[in-house]
Amino acid sequence: LAKTTQPISMDSYEGQEVNITCSHNNIATNDYITWYQQFPSQGPRFIIQGYKTKVTNEVASLFIPADRKSSTLSLPRVSLSDTAVYYCLVGPNQGGKLIFGQGTELSVKP
Amino acid sequence: DVKVTQSSRYLVKRTGEKVFLECVQDMDHENMFWYRQDPGLGLRLIYFSYDVKMKEKGDIPEGYSVSREKKERFSLILESASTNQTSMYLCASSSSGQGKETQYFGPGTRLLVL
């Protein structure tokens, strides 16, 4: 499974757009890129998943360049409730073994 | 919505006790997982199961066992609890798909072993 690297922490203010970038230089052809969000004392929650280009849902957007060696999670107009740890995962996602890295601790300030 | 429930949110046990952590999912998922999460170490996979009565070791299976007698239920067993098993335990489930599998997590059980 491909290793991922993402910033340990980020700070933002309410209303700003937040972009969290994840590096995955060893991504394989059949790997998908998935982001999870985790609030304190809760289990991780799926946010978004993509293979290439851009994916958007009601929560976030995921930008993946052509070489797929990195990806960027974009959270539009964050609020205090977006304060959480965000994990980037890369894998074939078949049979389920996921490797969670350290994640990015996002702190949104008023 | 997929629902994954865990039998307890908080649990306090004594060293040497046998501990059962139960997980139930209601979406007929084939795959179920047990993780533990510790500060600075992230989530680590203990055991997982692809089907009833099947189990596979994850990255840190020592000191744990699992049981999957029914599709919806996956139990984690600490045969003889030790203080280094104090942790947050997370259960997850997923459906085997065509490369776009998503894991759904329960709320977690915070276990304290004294």
PDB file of C-alpha atoms in Angstrom:
ATOM      1  CA  LEU A   1       0.000   0.000   0.000  1.00  0.00           C
ATOM      2  CA  ALA A   2       1.285   3.424  -0.929  1.00  0.00           C
ATOM      3  CA  LYS A   3       2.669   5.595   1.847  1.00  0.00           C
ATOM      4  CA  THR A   4       1.194   9.040   2.287  1.00  0.00           C
ATOM      5  CA  THR A   5       2.663  12.259   3.647  1.00  0.00           C
ATOM      6  CA  GLN A   6       0.552  15.173   4.827  1.00  0.00           C
ATOM      7  CA  PRO A   7       1.100  18.149   7.134  1.00  0.00           C
ATOM      8  CA  ILE A   8       0.777  17.379  10.822  1.00  0.00           C
ATOM      9  CA  SER A   9      -1.359  20.430  11.524  1.00  0.00           C
ATOM     10  CA  MET A  10      -2.993  23.456   9.924  1.00  0.00           C
ATOM     11  CA  ASP A  11      -4.741  26.515  11.265  1.00  0.00           C
ATOM     12  CA  SER A  12      -7.523  28.430   9.574  1.00  0.00           C
ATOM     13  CA  TYR A  13     -10.271  30.930  10.298  1.00  0.00           C
ATOM     14  CA  GLU A  14     -13.982  30.612   9.833  1.00  0.00           C
ATOM     15  CA  GLY A  15     -15.153  31.324   6.297  1.00  0.00           C
ATOM     16  CA  GLN A  16     -11.803  30.568   4.667  1.00  0.00           C
ATOM     17  CA  GLU A  17     -11.149  27.871   2.114  1.00  0.00           C
ATOM     18  CA  VAL A  18      -8.756  25.212   3.399  1.00  0.00           C
ATOM     19  CA  ASN A  19      -6.593  23.057   1.169  1.00  0.00           C
ATOM     20  CA  ILE A  20      -4.803  20.045   2.601  1.00  0.00           C
ATOM     21  CA  THR A  21      -2.289  18.383   0.317  1.00  0.00           C
ATOM     22  CA  CYS A  22      -1.222  14.772   0.539  1.00  0.00           C
ATOM     23  CA  SER A  23       1.812  13.269  -1.200  1.00  0.00           C
ATOM     24  CA  HIS A  24       1.699   9.669  -2.401  1.00  0.00           C
ATOM     25  CA  ASN A  25       4.653   9.182  -4.746  1.00  0.00           C
ATOM     26  CA  ASN A  26       4.315   5.390  -4.876  1.00  0.00           C
ATOM     27  CA  ILE A  27       0.661   5.271  -5.849  1.00  0.00           C
ATOM     28  CA  ALA A  28      -0.198   2.230  -7.958  1.00  0.00           C
ATOM     29  CA  THR A  29      -2.336   2.117 -11.054  1.00  0.00           C
ATOM     30  CA  ASN A  30      -5.325   0.564  -9.310  1.00  0.00           C
ATOM     31  CA  ASP A  31      -5.133   2.718  -6.176  1.00  0.00           C
ATOM     32  CA  TYR A  32      -7.887   5.114  -5.181  1.00  0.00           C
ATOM     33  CA  ILE A  33      -7.373   8.173  -2.991  1.00  0.00           C
ATOM     34  CA  THR A  34      -9.698   8.488  -0.037  1.00  0.00           C
ATOM     35  CA  TRP A  35     -10.046  11.104   2.685  1.00  0.00           C
ATOM     36  CA  TYR A  36     -11.540  10.543   6.118  1.00  0.00           C
ATOM     37  CA  GLN A  37     -12.440  13.038   8.840  1.00  0.00           C
ATOM     38  CA  GLN A  38     -12.243  12.274  12.535  1.00  0.00           C
ATOM     39  CA  PHE A  39     -13.660  14.315  15.396  1.00  0.00           C
ATOM     40  CA  PRO A  40     -12.393  13.782  18.952  1.00  0.00           C
ATOM     41  CA  SER A  41     -13.776  10.634  20.578  1.00  0.00           C
ATOM     42  CA  GLN A  42     -15.443   9.473  17.363  1.00  0.00           C
ATOM     43  CA  GLY A  43     -14.569   7.040  14.620  1.00  0.00           C
ATOM     44  CA  PRO A  44     -13.282   8.313  11.258  1.00  0.00           C
ATOM     45  CA  ARG A  45     -15.897   9.305   8.721  1.00  0.00           C
ATOM     46  CA  PHE A  46     -15.566   8.983   4.946  1.00  0.00           C
ATOM     47  CA  ILE A  47     -15.447  12.369   3.205  1.00  0.00           C
ATOM     48  CA  ILE A  48     -14.519  11.849  -0.412  1.00  0.00           C
ATOM     49  CA  GLN A  49     -12.810   9.460  -2.785  1.00  0.00           C
ATOM     50  CA  GLY A  50     -11.331   9.836  -6.245  1.00  0.00           C
ATOM     51  CA  TYR A  51      -9.093   8.286  -8.855  1.00  0.00           C
ATOM     52  CA  LYS A  52      -8.104  11.199 -11.094  1.00  0.00           C
ATOM     53  CA  THR A  53      -8.922  14.837 -11.963  1.00  0.00           C
ATOM     54  CA  LYS A  54     -11.550  16.375  -9.731  1.00  0.00           C
ATOM     55  CA  VAL A  55     -14.312  15.035  -7.546  1.00  0.00           C
ATOM     56  CA  THR A  56     -16.808  17.197  -5.695  1.00  0.00           C
ATOM     57  CA  ASN A  57     -19.528  16.369  -3.219  1.00  0.00           C
ATOM     58  CA  GLU A  58     -21.583  18.338  -0.728  1.00  0.00           C
ATOM     59  CA  VAL A  59     -18.745  18.379   1.788  1.00  0.00           C
ATOM     60  CA  ALA A  60     -15.504  18.841  -0.125  1.00  0.00           C
ATOM     61  CA  SER A  61     -13.613  18.731  -3.387  1.00  0.00           C
ATOM     62  CA  LEU A  62     -10.694  16.491  -4.237  1.00  0.00           C
ATOM     63  CA  PHE A  63      -8.142  17.588  -6.808  1.00  0.00           C
ATOM     64  CA  ILE A  64      -5.823  14.980  -8.308  1.00  0.00           C
ATOM     65  CA  PRO A  65      -3.168  15.980 -10.876  1.00  0.00           C
ATOM     66  CA  ALA A  66      -2.451  13.869 -13.918  1.00  0.00           C
ATOM     67  CA  ASP A  67       0.544  12.089 -12.353  1.00  0.00           C
ATOM     68  CA  ARG A  68      -1.555  11.203  -9.265  1.00  0.00           C
ATOM     69  CA  LYS A  69       1.471  11.564  -6.989  1.00  0.00           C
ATOM     70  CA  SER A  70      -0.397  14.011  -4.799  1.00  0.00           C
ATOM     71  CA  SER A  71      -3.926  15.087  -4.043  1.00  0.00           C
ATOM     72  CA  THR A  72      -5.541  18.108  -2.415  1.00  0.00           C
ATOM     73  CA  LEU A  73      -8.608  18.074  -0.229  1.00  0.00           C
ATOM     74  CA  SER A  74     -10.422  21.401  -0.447  1.00  0.00           C
ATOM     75  CA  LEU A  75     -12.908  22.461   2.219  1.00  0.00           C
ATOM     76  CA  PRO A  76     -14.866  25.543   1.186  1.00  0.00           C
ATOM     77  CA  ARG A  77     -15.702  28.184   3.782  1.00  0.00           C
ATOM     78  CA  VAL A  78     -14.780  26.213   6.880  1.00  0.00           C
ATOM     79  CA  SER A  79     -16.614  26.618  10.160  1.00  0.00           C
ATOM     80  CA  LEU A  80     -15.606  25.828  13.720  1.00  0.00           C
ATOM     81  CA  SER A  81     -17.247  22.431  13.361  1.00  0.00           C
ATOM     82  CA  ASP A  82     -14.715  21.475  10.682  1.00  0.00           C
ATOM     83  CA  THR A  83     -12.027  21.299  13.363  1.00  0.00           C
ATOM     84  CA  ALA A  84     -10.924  17.675  13.124  1.00  0.00           C
ATOM     85  CA  VAL A  85      -8.165  15.361  11.965  1.00  0.00           C
ATOM     86  CA  TYR A  86      -8.144  14.639   8.247  1.00  0.00           C
ATOM     87  CA  TYR A  87      -6.585  11.441   6.914  1.00  0.00           C
ATOM     88  CA  CYS A  88      -5.461  10.769   3.368  1.00  0.00           C
ATOM     89  CA  LEU A  89      -5.359   7.104   2.369  1.00  0.00           C
ATOM     90  CA  VAL A  90      -4.251   5.422  -0.815  1.00  0.00           C
ATOM     91  CA  GLY A  91      -4.975   1.832  -1.716  1.00  0.00           C
ATOM     92  CA  PRO A  92      -6.802  -0.623  -3.868  1.00  0.00           C
ATOM     93  CA  ASN A  93      -9.588  -0.676  -1.340  1.00  0.00           C
ATOM     94  CA  GLN A  94     -10.443  -4.262  -2.051  1.00  0.00           C
ATOM     95  CA  GLY A  95     -10.660  -6.463   0.973  1.00  0.00           C
ATOM     96  CA  GLY A  96     -10.334  -3.439   3.079  1.00  0.00           C
ATOM     97  CA  LYS A  97      -6.915  -3.088   4.643  1.00  0.00           C
ATOM     98  CA  LEU A  98      -6.417   0.632   5.105  1.00  0.00           C
ATOM     99  CA  ILE A  99      -3.239   2.265   6.309  1.00  0.00           C
ATOM    100  CA  PHE A 100      -3.969   5.379   8.332  1.00  0.00           C
ATOM    101  CA  GLY A 101      -1.081   7.816   8.652  1.00  0.00           C
ATOM    102  CA  GLN A 102      -0.798  10.534  11.265  1.00  0.00           C
ATOM    103  CA  GLY A 103      -3.362  12.737   9.581  1.00  0.00           C
ATOM    104  CA  THR A 104      -3.607  16.531   9.503  1.00  0.00           C
ATOM    105  CA  GLU A 105      -5.046  18.214  12.555  1.00  0.00           C
ATOM    106  CA  LEU A 106      -7.079  21.160  11.288  1.00  0.00           C
ATOM    107  CA  SER A 107      -7.925  23.872  13.776  1.00  0.00           C
ATOM    108  CA  VAL A 108     -10.520  26.437  12.720  1.00  0.00           C
ATOM    109  CA  LYS A 109     -10.539  29.631  14.753  1.00  0.00           C
ATOM    110  CA  PRO A 110     -13.326  32.209  15.031  1.00  0.00           C
TER     111      PRO A 110
ATOM    112  CA  ASP B   1     -27.256   5.232   6.447  1.00  0.00           C
ATOM    113  CA  VAL B   2     -24.836   2.548   7.471  1.00  0.00           C
ATOM    114  CA  LYS B   3     -24.806   2.030  11.183  1.00  0.00           C
ATOM    115  CA  VAL B   4     -21.956   0.450  13.082  1.00  0.00           C
ATOM    116  CA  THR B   5     -22.524   0.138  16.799  1.00  0.00           C
ATOM    117  CA  GLN B   6     -20.140  -0.852  19.556  1.00  0.00           C
ATOM    118  CA  SER B   7     -21.312  -2.344  22.808  1.00  0.00           C
ATOM    119  CA  SER B   8     -19.717   0.209  25.112  1.00  0.00           C
ATOM    120  CA  ARG B   9     -18.370   3.754  24.788  1.00  0.00           C
ATOM    121  CA  TYR B  10     -16.262   3.471  27.941  1.00  0.00           C
ATOM    122  CA  LEU B  11     -14.955   0.419  29.748  1.00  0.00           C
ATOM    123  CA  VAL B  12     -12.749  -0.036  32.806  1.00  0.00           C
ATOM    124  CA  LYS B  13     -11.181  -3.432  33.443  1.00  0.00           C
ATOM    125  CA  ARG B  14      -8.485  -4.858  35.666  1.00  0.00           C
ATOM    126  CA  THR B  15      -5.262  -6.478  34.554  1.00  0.00           C
ATOM    127  CA  GLY B  16      -5.771 -10.146  33.756  1.00  0.00           C
ATOM    128  CA  GLU B  17      -9.485  -9.883  33.073  1.00  0.00           C
ATOM    129  CA  LYS B  18     -10.967 -11.294  29.881  1.00  0.00           C
ATOM    130  CA  VAL B  19     -12.544  -8.479  27.895  1.00  0.00           C
ATOM    131  CA  PHE B  20     -15.117  -8.694  25.106  1.00  0.00           C
ATOM    132  CA  LEU B  21     -15.719  -5.808  22.739  1.00  0.00           C
ATOM    133  CA  GLU B  22     -18.730  -6.263  20.500  1.00  0.00           C
ATOM    134  CA  CYS B  23     -19.427  -4.647  17.151  1.00  0.00           C
ATOM    135  CA  VAL B  24     -22.590  -4.896  15.074  1.00  0.00           C
ATOM    136  CA  GLN B  25     -23.287  -3.496  11.606  1.00  0.00           C
ATOM    137  CA  ASP B  26     -26.664  -3.321   9.919  1.00  0.00           C
ATOM    138  CA  MET B  27     -25.739  -3.103   6.230  1.00  0.00           C
ATOM    139  CA  ASP B  28     -24.963  -6.735   5.443  1.00  0.00           C
ATOM    140  CA  HIS B  29     -21.300  -5.877   4.865  1.00  0.00           C
ATOM    141  CA  GLU B  30     -18.923  -8.710   4.173  1.00  0.00           C
ATOM    142  CA  ASN B  31     -15.858  -7.115   5.742  1.00  0.00           C
ATOM    143  CA  MET B  32     -15.349  -6.086   9.338  1.00  0.00           C
ATOM    144  CA  PHE B  33     -12.310  -4.655  11.099  1.00  0.00           C
ATOM    145  CA  TRP B  34     -10.923  -3.864  14.523  1.00  0.00           C
ATOM    146  CA  TYR B  35      -8.459  -1.010  14.994  1.00  0.00           C
ATOM    147  CA  ARG B  36      -6.892   0.598  18.011  1.00  0.00           C
ATOM    148  CA  GLN B  37      -5.987   4.247  18.109  1.00  0.00           C
ATOM    149  CA  ASP B  38      -3.320   5.733  20.332  1.00  0.00           C
ATOM    150  CA  PRO B  39      -1.927   9.280  20.475  1.00  0.00           C
ATOM    151  CA  GLY B  40       1.005   9.681  18.117  1.00  0.00           C
ATOM    152  CA  LEU B  41       0.500   6.238  16.575  1.00  0.00           C
ATOM    153  CA  GLY B  42      -2.669   6.760  14.575  1.00  0.00           C
ATOM    154  CA  LEU B  43      -5.022   3.880  13.788  1.00  0.00           C
ATOM    155  CA  ARG B  44      -3.527   0.412  13.699  1.00  0.00           C
ATOM    156  CA  LEU B  45      -5.303  -2.656  12.367  1.00  0.00           C
ATOM    157  CA  ILE B  46      -5.636  -5.521  14.849  1.00  0.00           C
ATOM    158  CA  TYR B  47      -7.755  -8.089  12.985  1.00  0.00           C
ATOM    159  CA  PHE B  48     -10.188  -8.181  10.111  1.00  0.00           C
ATOM    160  CA  SER B  49     -12.673 -10.593   8.646  1.00  0.00           C
ATOM    161  CA  TYR B  50     -13.865 -11.115   5.081  1.00  0.00           C
ATOM    162  CA  ASP B  51     -16.697 -13.458   5.915  1.00  0.00           C
ATOM    163  CA  VAL B  52     -18.376 -15.397   8.671  1.00  0.00           C
ATOM    164  CA  LYS B  53     -15.932 -17.573  10.585  1.00  0.00           C
ATOM    165  CA  MET B  54     -13.007 -16.104   8.671  1.00  0.00           C
ATOM    166  CA  LYS B  55     -10.353 -13.890  10.204  1.00  0.00           C
ATOM    167  CA  GLU B  56      -7.063 -12.375   9.208  1.00  0.00           C
ATOM    168  CA  LYS B  57      -4.357 -10.853  11.369  1.00  0.00           C
ATOM    169  CA  GLY B  58      -3.708  -7.189  10.988  1.00  0.00           C
ATOM    170  CA  ASP B  59      -0.584  -5.336  11.999  1.00  0.00           C
ATOM    171  CA  ILE B  60      -0.807  -5.808  15.784  1.00  0.00           C
ATOM    172  CA  PRO B  61      -2.744  -9.011  16.609  1.00  0.00           C
ATOM    173  CA  GLU B  62      -0.689 -10.033  19.652  1.00  0.00           C
ATOM    174  CA  GLY B  63      -2.773 -10.254  22.802  1.00  0.00           C
ATOM    175  CA  TYR B  64      -6.062 -10.225  20.895  1.00  0.00           C
ATOM    176  CA  SER B  65      -8.399 -12.705  19.267  1.00  0.00           C
ATOM    177  CA  VAL B  66     -11.617 -12.268  17.315  1.00  0.00           C
ATOM    178  CA  SER B  67     -14.829 -14.096  16.617  1.00  0.00           C
ATOM    179  CA  ARG B  68     -17.244 -13.774  13.740  1.00  0.00           C
ATOM    180  CA  GLU B  69     -20.094 -16.264  14.124  1.00  0.00           C
ATOM    181  CA  LYS B  70     -22.645 -14.103  12.341  1.00  0.00           C
ATOM    182  CA  LYS B  71     -22.202 -11.747   9.406  1.00  0.00           C
ATOM    183  CA  GLU B  72     -23.338  -8.678  11.293  1.00  0.00           C
ATOM    184  CA  ARG B  73     -21.284  -9.194  14.433  1.00  0.00           C
ATOM    185  CA  PHE B  74     -17.519  -9.070  14.987  1.00  0.00           C
ATOM    186  CA  SER B  75     -16.125  -9.473  18.487  1.00  0.00           C
ATOM    187  CA  LEU B  76     -12.685  -8.507  19.746  1.00  0.00           C
ATOM    188  CA  ILE B  77     -11.413 -10.481  22.727  1.00  0.00           C
ATOM    189  CA  LEU B  78      -8.620  -9.554  25.074  1.00  0.00           C
ATOM    190  CA  GLU B  79      -7.800 -12.901  26.662  1.00  0.00           C
ATOM    191  CA  SER B  80      -5.930 -11.379  29.594  1.00  0.00           C
ATOM    192  CA  ALA B  81      -6.060  -7.602  29.617  1.00  0.00           C
ATOM    193  CA  SER B  82      -2.876  -5.695  30.232  1.00  0.00           C
ATOM    194  CA  THR B  83      -2.259  -2.018  30.916  1.00  0.00           C
ATOM    195  CA  ASN B  84      -0.657  -1.552  27.495  1.00  0.00           C
ATOM    196  CA  GLN B  85      -4.007  -2.428  25.960  1.00  0.00           C
ATOM    197  CA  THR B  86      -5.511   0.768  27.328  1.00  0.00           C
ATOM    198  CA  SER B  87      -6.635   2.472  24.144  1.00  0.00           C
ATOM    199  CA  MET B  88      -9.500   3.592  21.927  1.00  0.00           C
ATOM    200  CA  TYR B  89     -10.859   0.628  19.975  1.00  0.00           C
ATOM    201  CA  LEU B  90     -12.640   1.255  16.704  1.00  0.00           C
ATOM    202  CA  CYS B  91     -14.715  -1.180  14.702  1.00  0.00           C
ATOM    203  CA  ALA B  92     -15.435  -0.700  10.992  1.00  0.00           C
ATOM    204  CA  SER B  93     -17.264  -2.491   8.213  1.00  0.00           C
ATOM    205  CA  SER B  94     -17.247  -2.343   4.441  1.00  0.00           C
ATOM    206  CA  SER B  95     -18.759  -4.001   1.420  1.00  0.00           C
ATOM    207  CA  SER B  96     -16.476  -5.647  -1.117  1.00  0.00           C
ATOM    208  CA  GLY B  97     -16.791  -3.604  -4.260  1.00  0.00           C
ATOM    209  CA  GLN B  98     -14.908  -2.933  -7.429  1.00  0.00           C
ATOM    210  CA  GLY B  99     -12.064  -0.876  -6.045  1.00  0.00           C
ATOM    211  CA  LYS B 100     -14.124   1.828  -4.392  1.00  0.00           C
ATOM    212  CA  GLU B 101     -14.622   0.315  -0.995  1.00  0.00           C
ATOM    213  CA  THR B 102     -15.384   2.639   1.900  1.00  0.00           C
ATOM    214  CA  GLN B 103     -15.077   1.736   5.541  1.00  0.00           C
ATOM    215  CA  TYR B 104     -17.752   2.822   7.999  1.00  0.00           C
ATOM    216  CA  PHE B 105     -16.628   3.232  11.569  1.00  0.00           C
ATOM    217  CA  GLY B 106     -18.395   2.854  14.885  1.00  0.00           C
ATOM    218  CA  PRO B 107     -18.149   5.463  17.659  1.00  0.00           C
ATOM    219  CA  GLY B 108     -15.311   3.685  19.419  1.00  0.00           C
ATOM    220  CA  THR B 109     -14.815   2.090  22.829  1.00  0.00           C
ATOM    221  CA  ARG B 110     -12.380   3.747  25.175  1.00  0.00           C
ATOM    222  CA  LEU B 111     -10.867   0.971  27.293  1.00  0.00           C
ATOM    223  CA  LEU B 112      -8.914   1.603  30.465  1.00  0.00           C
ATOM    224  CA  VAL B 113      -7.034  -1.329  31.970  1.00  0.00           C
ATOM    225  CA  LEU B 114      -5.967  -0.786  35.561  1.00  0.00           C
TER     226      LEU B 114
END
